[in-house]
Short mmCIF file of C-alpha atoms in Angstrom, two decimals:
data_model
loop_
_atom_site.label_atom_id
_atom_site.label_comp_id
_atom_site.label_asym_id
_atom_site.label_seq_id
_atom_site.Cartn_x
_atom_site.Cartn_y
_atom_site.Cartn_z
CA MET P 19 106.63 -104.50 -12.79
CA GLY P 20 106.24 -103.11 -9.31
CA VAL P 21 103.27 -101.62 -7.59
CA PHE P 22 103.74 -98.17 -6.05
CA ASN P 23 101.75 -96.61 -3.31
CA LEU P 24 100.56 -93.05 -3.83
CA ASN P 25 101.94 -92.18 -0.39
CA ASP P 26 105.37 -93.40 -1.38
CA PRO P 27 107.70 -90.36 -1.52
CA ARG P 28 109.44 -91.95 -4.49
CA TRP P 29 106.26 -91.87 -6.53
CA GLY P 30 106.81 -89.90 -9.64
CA ARG P 31 110.61 -90.18 -9.41
CA ASP P 32 112.94 -92.01 -11.76
CA ASP P 33 114.07 -95.50 -10.97
CA GLY P 34 117.56 -94.17 -10.55
CA ASP P 35 116.64 -92.51 -7.24
CA GLN P 36 117.84 -95.18 -4.82
CA ASN P 37 118.22 -95.30 -1.09
CA GLY P 38 115.77 -92.51 -0.58
CA ARG P 39 118.05 -89.79 -1.97
CA GLY P 40 116.26 -86.81 -3.37
CA GLU P 41 116.98 -84.90 -6.50
CA ASP P 42 118.85 -82.18 -4.68
CA ASP P 43 121.17 -84.56 -2.90
CA PRO P 44 124.74 -83.66 -3.85
CA ARG P 45 125.69 -87.30 -3.67
CA SER P 46 123.22 -88.29 -6.35
CA PRO P 47 124.62 -88.61 -9.82
CA GLN P 48 124.18 -85.57 -12.10
CA ARG P 49 121.48 -86.02 -14.66
CA PRO P 50 120.24 -83.74 -17.31
CA PRO P 51 117.09 -81.83 -16.42
CA ARG P 52 113.80 -83.15 -17.52
CA GLY P 53 112.96 -82.22 -21.01
CA GLN P 54 116.64 -81.71 -21.97
CA GLY P 55 117.81 -85.30 -22.30
CA PRO P 56 117.17 -87.48 -25.26
CA ASN P 57 113.66 -88.69 -25.73
CA GLN P 58 112.38 -86.46 -22.86
CA GLY P 59 109.03 -84.62 -22.83
CA PRO P 60 108.12 -81.19 -21.42
CA PRO P 61 109.02 -80.33 -17.79
CA ASP P 62 106.91 -81.85 -15.07
CA LEU P 63 104.54 -79.42 -13.29
CA ASP P 64 105.42 -80.97 -9.95
CA GLU P 65 109.08 -80.27 -10.55
CA LEU P 66 108.36 -76.64 -11.43
CA TRP P 67 106.30 -76.26 -8.29
CA ARG P 68 109.08 -77.75 -6.13
CA ASP P 69 111.60 -75.38 -7.72
CA PHE P 70 109.37 -72.41 -6.90
CA ASN P 71 108.98 -73.60 -3.32
CA ARG P 72 112.75 -73.94 -2.93
CA LYS P 73 113.36 -70.39 -4.16
CA LEU P 74 110.61 -68.99 -1.97
CA GLY P 75 111.92 -70.90 1.02
CA GLY P 76 115.42 -69.55 0.42
CA LEU P 77 114.05 -66.04 0.29
CA LEU P 78 112.18 -66.56 3.57
CA GLY P 79 115.17 -68.01 5.35
CA ASN P 80 114.66 -71.80 4.97
CA ARG P 81 117.61 -73.71 6.40
CA ARG P 82 118.27 -77.27 5.30
CA PRO P 83 121.04 -79.63 6.50
CA ASN P 84 123.60 -80.80 4.02
CA GLY P 85 122.49 -84.35 4.61
CA GLN P 86 119.18 -85.90 4.14
CA GLY P 87 115.96 -84.15 4.86
CA GLY P 88 113.59 -84.86 7.71
CA SER P 89 111.94 -88.12 8.56
CA ASN P 90 108.95 -87.50 6.41
CA GLY P 91 109.86 -90.57 4.41
CA GLY P 92 109.41 -92.93 7.38
CA GLY P 93 110.40 -96.50 6.72
CA ASN P 94 109.62 -96.27 3.08
CA GLY P 95 112.82 -95.76 1.27
CA GLY P 96 115.06 -95.43 4.31
CA GLY P 97 114.66 -91.78 5.19
CA GLY P 98 113.95 -90.43 1.71
CA GLY P 99 111.36 -87.58 1.64
CA ARG P 100 110.88 -83.83 1.45
CA PRO P 101 113.35 -81.68 3.34
CA GLY P 102 112.20 -80.00 6.53
CA PHE P 103 111.25 -76.26 6.64
CA ASN P 104 113.18 -74.36 9.30
CA PRO P 105 112.64 -70.58 8.67
CA ASN P 106 115.02 -67.89 9.95
CA PRO P 107 112.87 -65.18 11.63
CA LYS P 108 115.21 -62.33 10.77
CA ALA P 109 115.58 -63.27 7.14
CA ALA P 110 111.87 -64.03 6.87
CA GLY P 111 110.96 -60.58 8.23
CA PHE P 112 113.35 -58.89 5.84
CA GLY P 113 111.96 -60.80 2.88
CA ALA P 114 108.37 -60.11 3.83
CA GLY P 115 109.12 -56.42 4.36
CA LEU P 116 110.86 -56.24 1.00
CA ILE P 117 107.89 -57.79 -0.76
CA ILE P 118 105.45 -55.51 1.03
CA GLY P 119 107.59 -52.45 0.25
CA ILE P 120 107.76 -53.33 -3.43
CA ALA P 121 104.00 -53.86 -3.47
CA VAL P 122 103.43 -50.50 -1.75
CA LEU P 123 105.71 -48.73 -4.23
CA ILE P 124 103.88 -50.29 -7.13
CA TRP P 125 100.55 -49.30 -5.58
CA LEU P 126 101.72 -45.72 -5.05
CA GLY P 127 103.04 -45.61 -8.58
CA THR P 128 99.57 -46.17 -9.92
CA GLY P 129 98.64 -42.70 -8.63
CA PHE P 130 100.66 -40.86 -11.29
CA PHE P 131 98.71 -39.58 -14.28
CA ILE P 132 99.14 -37.07 -17.11
CA VAL P 133 96.63 -34.37 -18.04
CA GLN P 134 96.85 -33.25 -21.66
CA GLU P 135 96.79 -29.63 -22.81
CA GLY P 136 93.26 -28.23 -22.89
CA GLN P 137 92.06 -30.66 -20.21
CA GLN P 138 91.40 -30.57 -16.48
CA ALA P 139 91.31 -33.47 -14.07
CA VAL P 140 88.83 -33.58 -11.21
CA ILE P 141 90.11 -35.65 -8.26
CA THR P 142 87.61 -37.32 -5.94
CA GLN P 143 88.39 -38.91 -2.59
CA PHE P 144 86.03 -41.72 -1.64
CA GLY P 145 83.56 -40.32 -4.18
CA ARG P 146 83.62 -36.73 -2.87
CA TYR P 147 85.19 -33.82 -4.74
CA HIS P 148 88.75 -33.14 -3.59
CA SER P 149 90.53 -30.84 -6.08
CA THR P 150 90.98 -29.86 -9.73
CA VAL P 151 94.35 -29.98 -11.49
CA GLY P 152 95.41 -28.61 -14.84
CA ALA P 153 97.55 -29.88 -17.67
CA GLY P 154 100.81 -31.64 -16.80
CA PHE P 155 102.20 -34.54 -14.74
CA ASN P 156 100.16 -35.02 -11.56
CA TRP P 157 99.81 -37.49 -8.71
CA ARG P 158 96.97 -38.55 -6.48
CA LEU P 159 96.45 -41.24 -3.88
CA PRO P 160 95.95 -44.55 -5.67
CA TYR P 161 92.67 -46.34 -6.07
CA PRO P 162 90.47 -46.90 -4.08
CA VAL P 163 91.34 -43.85 -1.98
CA GLN P 164 91.26 -41.31 -4.78
CA ARG P 165 90.20 -41.33 -8.39
CA HIS P 166 90.34 -38.75 -11.19
CA GLU P 167 88.22 -37.92 -14.20
CA THR P 168 89.52 -35.90 -17.13
CA VAL P 169 87.35 -33.45 -19.08
CA PHE P 170 88.09 -31.15 -22.03
CA VAL P 171 87.65 -27.51 -21.04
CA THR P 172 88.83 -25.81 -24.25
CA GLN P 173 86.96 -28.04 -26.68
CA LEU P 174 84.15 -26.20 -28.48
CA ARG P 175 80.92 -28.17 -28.19
CA SER P 176 77.67 -27.58 -30.06
CA VAL P 177 74.03 -28.54 -29.84
CA ASP P 178 71.26 -28.12 -32.43
CA VAL P 179 68.05 -26.46 -31.29
CA GLY P 180 64.82 -26.65 -33.27
CA ARG P 181 64.34 -30.02 -34.92
CA ASP P 182 61.69 -31.07 -37.40
CA ASN P 183 60.31 -33.72 -35.07
CA ILE P 184 56.55 -33.49 -34.55
CA VAL P 185 55.38 -33.03 -30.96
CA PRO P 186 52.39 -35.37 -30.44
CA ALA P 187 50.71 -33.07 -27.91
CA THR P 188 50.53 -30.08 -30.26
CA GLY P 189 51.04 -31.54 -33.73
CA LEU P 190 53.72 -28.92 -34.41
CA ARG P 191 57.45 -29.20 -34.93
CA GLU P 192 59.90 -28.72 -32.10
CA SER P 193 61.17 -25.63 -33.91
CA SER P 194 57.78 -23.89 -33.85
CA MET P 195 57.65 -20.73 -31.69
CA LEU P 196 54.74 -18.45 -30.78
CA THR P 197 55.19 -14.71 -31.33
CA GLU P 198 53.69 -11.80 -29.40
CA ASP P 199 50.93 -11.31 -31.99
CA GLU P 200 50.01 -15.02 -31.74
CA ASN P 201 51.64 -16.16 -34.97
CA ILE P 202 53.83 -19.24 -35.42
CA VAL P 203 57.36 -19.20 -36.81
CA ASP P 204 59.96 -21.96 -37.14
CA ILE P 205 63.43 -21.19 -35.76
CA LYS P 206 66.53 -23.38 -36.03
CA PHE P 207 69.91 -22.45 -34.62
CA VAL P 208 73.13 -23.93 -33.25
CA VAL P 209 74.54 -23.19 -29.79
CA GLN P 210 78.32 -23.35 -29.34
CA TYR P 211 79.67 -23.58 -25.80
CA ARG P 212 82.67 -24.68 -23.77
CA LEU P 213 83.31 -25.66 -20.15
CA SER P 214 84.34 -23.02 -17.65
CA ASP P 215 84.31 -25.11 -14.44
CA ALA P 216 85.06 -28.83 -14.59
CA ARG P 217 83.84 -29.45 -11.04
CA ALA P 218 80.47 -27.82 -11.67
CA PHE P 219 80.15 -29.63 -15.00
CA LEU P 220 80.60 -33.04 -13.31
CA PHE P 221 78.78 -32.56 -10.01
CA GLU P 222 76.18 -29.77 -10.35
CA SER P 223 74.10 -31.30 -13.14
CA ARG P 224 73.21 -34.85 -14.02
CA ASP P 225 73.20 -34.14 -17.78
CA PRO P 226 74.87 -30.80 -18.64
CA ASP P 227 74.32 -31.21 -22.40
CA LEU P 228 70.59 -31.64 -21.85
CA ALA P 229 70.63 -28.61 -19.56
CA VAL P 230 72.15 -26.54 -22.38
CA LEU P 231 69.45 -27.73 -24.79
CA LYS P 232 66.61 -26.93 -22.40
CA ALA P 233 68.09 -23.54 -21.55
CA ALA P 234 68.35 -22.72 -25.27
CA GLU P 235 64.73 -23.69 -25.91
CA THR P 236 63.56 -21.65 -22.92
CA ALA P 237 65.56 -18.60 -23.99
CA VAL P 238 64.43 -18.61 -27.62
CA ARG P 239 60.78 -19.06 -26.68
CA GLU P 240 60.98 -16.12 -24.30
CA VAL P 241 62.76 -13.89 -26.82
CA VAL P 242 60.42 -14.72 -29.71
CA GLY P 243 57.39 -14.45 -27.44
CA LYS P 244 58.20 -10.77 -26.87
CA MET P 245 58.52 -9.94 -30.58
CA LYS P 246 55.98 -9.57 -33.35
CA MET P 247 56.08 -11.74 -36.43
CA ASP P 248 57.27 -8.99 -38.78
CA ALA P 249 60.10 -8.17 -36.41
CA VAL P 250 61.12 -11.84 -36.15
CA LEU P 251 61.13 -12.41 -39.91
CA ALA P 252 62.69 -9.16 -41.09
CA GLU P 253 63.02 -6.07 -38.92
CA GLU P 254 64.77 -7.44 -35.81
CA ARG P 255 65.93 -10.79 -37.11
CA ASP P 256 69.59 -10.03 -36.43
CA GLN P 257 68.80 -9.28 -32.78
CA ILE P 258 67.46 -12.77 -32.00
CA ALA P 259 70.83 -14.54 -31.66
CA PRO P 260 72.49 -12.07 -29.23
CA ARG P 261 69.37 -11.87 -27.09
CA VAL P 262 69.12 -15.67 -26.90
CA ARG P 263 72.81 -15.96 -26.00
CA THR P 264 72.52 -13.41 -23.17
CA LEU P 265 69.42 -15.05 -21.71
CA MET P 266 70.94 -18.55 -22.04
CA GLN P 267 74.05 -17.50 -20.14
CA THR P 268 71.89 -16.05 -17.37
CA ILE P 269 69.94 -19.30 -17.04
CA LEU P 270 73.05 -21.51 -17.06
CA ASP P 271 74.76 -19.32 -14.47
CA ARG P 272 71.72 -19.69 -12.27
CA TYR P 273 71.93 -23.47 -12.67
CA ASN P 274 75.71 -23.34 -11.97
CA VAL P 275 76.61 -25.99 -14.55
CA GLY P 276 80.03 -24.52 -15.39
CA ILE P 277 79.31 -23.72 -19.06
CA ASP P 278 80.05 -20.58 -21.10
CA VAL P 279 77.92 -19.92 -24.19
CA VAL P 280 80.30 -18.86 -26.97
CA ALA P 281 77.89 -18.16 -29.84
CA VAL P 282 74.34 -18.67 -31.07
CA ASN P 283 74.18 -19.03 -34.87
CA LEU P 284 70.95 -19.05 -36.84
CA GLN P 285 70.97 -21.70 -39.54
CA GLN P 286 70.43 -20.97 -43.23
CA GLY P 287 66.73 -20.32 -43.52
CA GLY P 288 66.48 -20.86 -39.78
CA VAL P 289 63.75 -18.26 -39.31
CA ARG P 290 60.75 -18.87 -41.53
CA PRO P 291 56.96 -18.97 -41.33
CA PRO P 292 55.01 -22.23 -41.51
CA GLU P 293 54.91 -24.00 -44.86
CA GLN P 294 51.18 -23.32 -45.31
CA VAL P 295 51.75 -19.55 -45.55
CA GLN P 296 55.31 -19.55 -46.89
CA ALA P 297 54.32 -18.17 -50.33
CA ALA P 298 52.36 -15.26 -48.87
CA PHE P 299 55.23 -14.30 -46.59
CA ASP P 300 57.64 -14.48 -49.51
CA ASP P 301 55.52 -11.89 -51.29
CA VAL P 302 55.59 -9.72 -48.20
CA LEU P 303 59.36 -10.01 -47.98
CA ARG P 304 59.76 -9.09 -51.64
CA ALA P 305 57.54 -6.06 -51.13
CA GLY P 306 59.66 -5.05 -48.17
CA GLN P 307 62.79 -5.41 -50.25
CA GLU P 308 61.28 -3.25 -52.99
CA ARG P 309 60.40 -0.67 -50.38
CA GLU P 310 63.95 -0.64 -49.10
CA ARG P 311 65.28 -0.30 -52.65
CA ALA P 312 63.00 2.65 -53.38
CA LYS P 313 63.95 4.19 -50.07
CA ASN P 314 67.64 3.87 -50.88
CA GLU P 315 67.12 5.43 -54.31
CA ALA P 316 65.23 8.33 -52.75
CA GLU P 317 67.97 8.86 -50.21
CA ALA P 318 70.57 8.85 -52.98
CA TYR P 319 68.55 11.41 -54.95
CA ALA P 320 68.16 13.56 -51.84
CA ASN P 321 71.87 13.34 -51.16
CA ASP P 322 72.47 14.61 -54.70
CA VAL P 323 69.84 17.37 -54.87
CA VAL P 324 69.95 18.78 -51.37
CA PRO P 325 73.64 19.83 -51.47
CA ARG P 326 73.11 21.54 -54.81
CA ALA P 327 70.01 23.33 -53.51
CA ARG P 328 71.92 24.41 -50.44
CA GLY P 329 74.71 25.75 -52.64
CA THR P 330 72.25 27.70 -54.77
CA ALA P 331 70.56 29.07 -51.67
CA SER P 332 73.90 30.11 -50.24
CA ARG P 333 74.82 31.86 -53.50
CA LEU P 334 71.50 33.69 -53.64
CA LYS P 335 71.90 34.68 -50.03
CA GLU P 336 75.34 36.12 -50.72
CA GLU P 337 73.99 38.01 -53.74
CA ALA P 338 71.14 39.37 -51.65
CA GLU P 339 73.57 40.47 -48.97
CA GLY P 340 75.65 42.25 -51.62
CA TYR P 341 72.58 43.90 -53.13
CA LYS P 342 71.47 44.95 -49.67
CA ALA P 343 74.83 46.49 -48.91
CA ARG P 344 74.94 48.28 -52.28
CA ILE P 345 71.41 49.67 -52.02
CA SER P 346 71.95 50.69 -48.42
CA ALA P 347 75.15 52.51 -49.32
CA GLN P 348 73.46 54.17 -52.28
CA ALA P 349 70.50 55.22 -50.17
CA GLN P 350 72.79 56.57 -47.49
CA GLY P 351 74.72 58.51 -50.16
CA ASP P 352 71.51 59.91 -51.62
CA ALA P 353 70.31 60.88 -48.19
CA GLN P 354 73.60 62.58 -47.42
CA ARG P 355 73.50 64.41 -50.75
CA PHE P 356 69.92 65.48 -50.11
CA LYS P 357 70.92 66.80 -46.70
CA SER P 358 73.73 68.83 -48.24
CA VAL P 359 71.36 70.20 -50.93
CA LEU P 360 68.85 71.02 -48.22
CA ALA P 361 71.43 72.99 -46.34
CA GLU P 362 72.28 74.95 -49.47
CA TYR P 363 68.62 75.40 -50.27
CA GLN P 364 67.99 76.86 -46.87
CA LYS P 365 70.74 79.37 -47.52
CA ALA P 366 69.60 80.37 -51.06
CA PRO P 367 66.33 78.79 -52.11
CA GLN P 368 65.94 80.48 -55.49
CA VAL P 369 69.50 79.89 -56.59
CA THR P 370 69.31 76.29 -55.54
CA ARG P 371 66.06 75.76 -57.41
CA ASP P 372 67.47 77.32 -60.55
CA ARG P 373 70.62 75.26 -60.36
CA LEU P 374 68.72 72.03 -59.83
CA TYR P 375 66.48 72.89 -62.73
CA THR P 376 69.44 73.63 -64.98
CA GLU P 377 71.28 70.41 -64.03
CA THR P 378 68.18 68.37 -64.57
CA MET P 379 67.52 69.87 -67.99
CA GLN P 380 71.14 69.27 -68.96
CA GLN P 381 70.79 65.61 -68.08
CA ILE P 382 67.56 65.33 -70.02
CA TYR P 383 68.62 67.25 -73.14
CA GLY P 384 72.03 65.61 -73.19
CA ASN P 385 70.47 62.36 -74.42
CA VAL P 386 68.19 63.72 -77.17
CA THR P 387 68.90 64.30 -80.88
CA LYS P 388 66.88 67.49 -81.34
CA VAL P 389 68.08 71.12 -81.49
CA LEU P 390 66.24 73.57 -79.26
CA VAL P 391 66.00 77.25 -80.24
CA ASP P 392 64.91 79.89 -77.78
CA THR P 393 62.52 82.17 -79.63
CA GLN P 394 60.92 83.89 -76.67
CA ASN P 395 63.77 86.23 -75.90
CA GLY P 396 62.96 88.38 -78.95
CA GLY P 397 66.45 88.30 -80.34
CA SER P 398 67.82 87.57 -83.78
CA ASN P 399 67.18 84.23 -85.35
CA LEU P 400 70.82 83.90 -86.28
CA LEU P 401 72.11 80.64 -85.04
CA TYR P 402 75.55 79.98 -83.76
CA LEU P 403 76.60 76.49 -84.42
CA PRO P 404 79.07 74.86 -82.02
CA LEU P 405 81.86 74.47 -84.54
CA ASP P 406 84.32 73.28 -81.96
CA ARG P 407 82.07 70.39 -81.05
CA LEU P 408 81.36 69.61 -84.67
CA MET P 409 85.06 69.50 -85.43
CA GLN P 410 85.68 67.19 -82.48
CA ALA P 411 82.87 64.93 -83.61
CA ALA P 412 84.28 64.80 -87.15
CA GLY P 413 87.78 64.13 -85.88
CA SER P 414 86.67 61.26 -83.64
CA GLY P 415 85.07 59.47 -86.60
CA SER P 416 81.55 60.02 -85.51
CA SER P 417 82.12 57.99 -82.35
CA ALA P 418 78.84 59.27 -80.94
CA PRO P 419 76.42 59.67 -83.83
CA GLY P 420 73.47 60.04 -81.55
CA ALA P 421 74.90 63.00 -79.62
CA PRO P 422 72.63 66.02 -79.66
CA ILE P 423 73.68 69.31 -81.24
CA THR P 424 72.43 72.33 -79.35
CA THR P 425 72.71 75.93 -80.44
CA THR P 426 71.92 79.09 -78.61
CA PRO P 427 70.62 82.12 -80.50
CA PRO P 428 72.59 85.31 -79.94
CA SER P 429 70.90 88.46 -78.83
CA SER P 430 70.87 91.63 -80.89
CA SER P 431 73.13 93.70 -78.71
CA ALA P 432 74.35 91.50 -75.85
CA PRO P 433 74.20 87.86 -74.94
CA THR P 434 71.11 86.71 -73.27
CA THR P 435 71.56 86.10 -69.58
CA SER P 436 70.60 82.79 -68.11
CA PRO P 437 67.91 82.49 -65.51
CA ILE P 438 70.53 82.05 -62.85
CA GLU P 439 72.19 85.32 -63.78
CA ARG P 440 68.89 87.16 -63.78
CA THR P 441 68.54 87.48 -60.06
CA ASP P 442 67.43 90.17 -57.72
CA PRO P 443 70.20 92.79 -57.04
CA ALA P 444 69.30 92.88 -53.41
CA ARG P 445 69.82 89.12 -53.21
CA SER P 446 73.18 89.50 -54.91
CA ARG P 447 74.24 92.09 -52.42
CA GLU P 448 73.04 89.84 -49.66
CA ARG P 449 75.29 87.05 -50.96
CA GLU P 450 78.23 89.39 -51.21
CA SER P 451 77.78 90.55 -47.63
CA ARG P 452 77.91 86.94 -46.54
#
């Protein structure tokens, strides 16, 4: 058993390495690699390290003579030792440049990134905003020169406003709002929003979601503070959400946080009075509903009655117009007839009076059932019946049983003249001369 010095270059080698010949000496007998022969363990770490050094040296231009290595072995082992390192400058420069180039390419390759649909990427250069890119395959300068942060711009986000948490300072819920008439109502709603500017969303506000919540609370308190309690609970309840949305958008635009308010939705039962007076307000709401129902019924009745009344009024108006036209025409005809009679009367007053008298008496006596006998003329009482009329009445089957029968008594020598015929001779001559 021999004693080996740690500085001996043969330390760790097999006993077969004689005369200072190394493992890579072509004159040394071929042996199976460590770990491949029979009864051999895993490869030696020193051998792996030497193999790596040989490959690296070959890449950097290490030239070794075909013979033995340098004189590192000294007198121990007769020149055996590690081979000398004689780099080739040209090959070493090429190898170093190749390694650096590959490293640079790998470094530049880390700058490629993909932005998904519905996203935007904000690129910063040394922490300062540089640009914003959309969906697709993009490239930036690698870290640490530039970095990118991806945000969803089409995603619909939401925040609840009006929680049931009790505020210690007031003892009221967070959802409690004060109306114009100094009443308290609880309002709960949901705000839906999306990003409109990724740069403003990342750099203009420290916490954009909190900014949305505070803007919503500010807007709803201002809107409710300008309304009375009855309007909030019933009359103008549907106007709360659009007013809050408009005011919220104005506030967020002033803050420049890059957010668009999409909708403000009141929750189910989101507007209600405090629990202590809930029952009383329910009665008020029911009374209001009854009032609306009665109002609707009255409007329906009015819609049914008013058209019919208008139709009746229109019909009566048309009848009145017809009656007016008929009476006016009749009056005009009577006036015209009176004018014509007046003209005739002015020509012959007595004749006209007698004729009018006779026509009037004919109209009067034509509707009576009595027989009139003229006894003042002093004639015979012999009556002449109108046989022709009696025969006509019998032939017609007594069609007019109520028709009067008039007879005229004949005179003793000549027929009695009528009052019209008994006129003044001078007046007759006057008519003839005309």
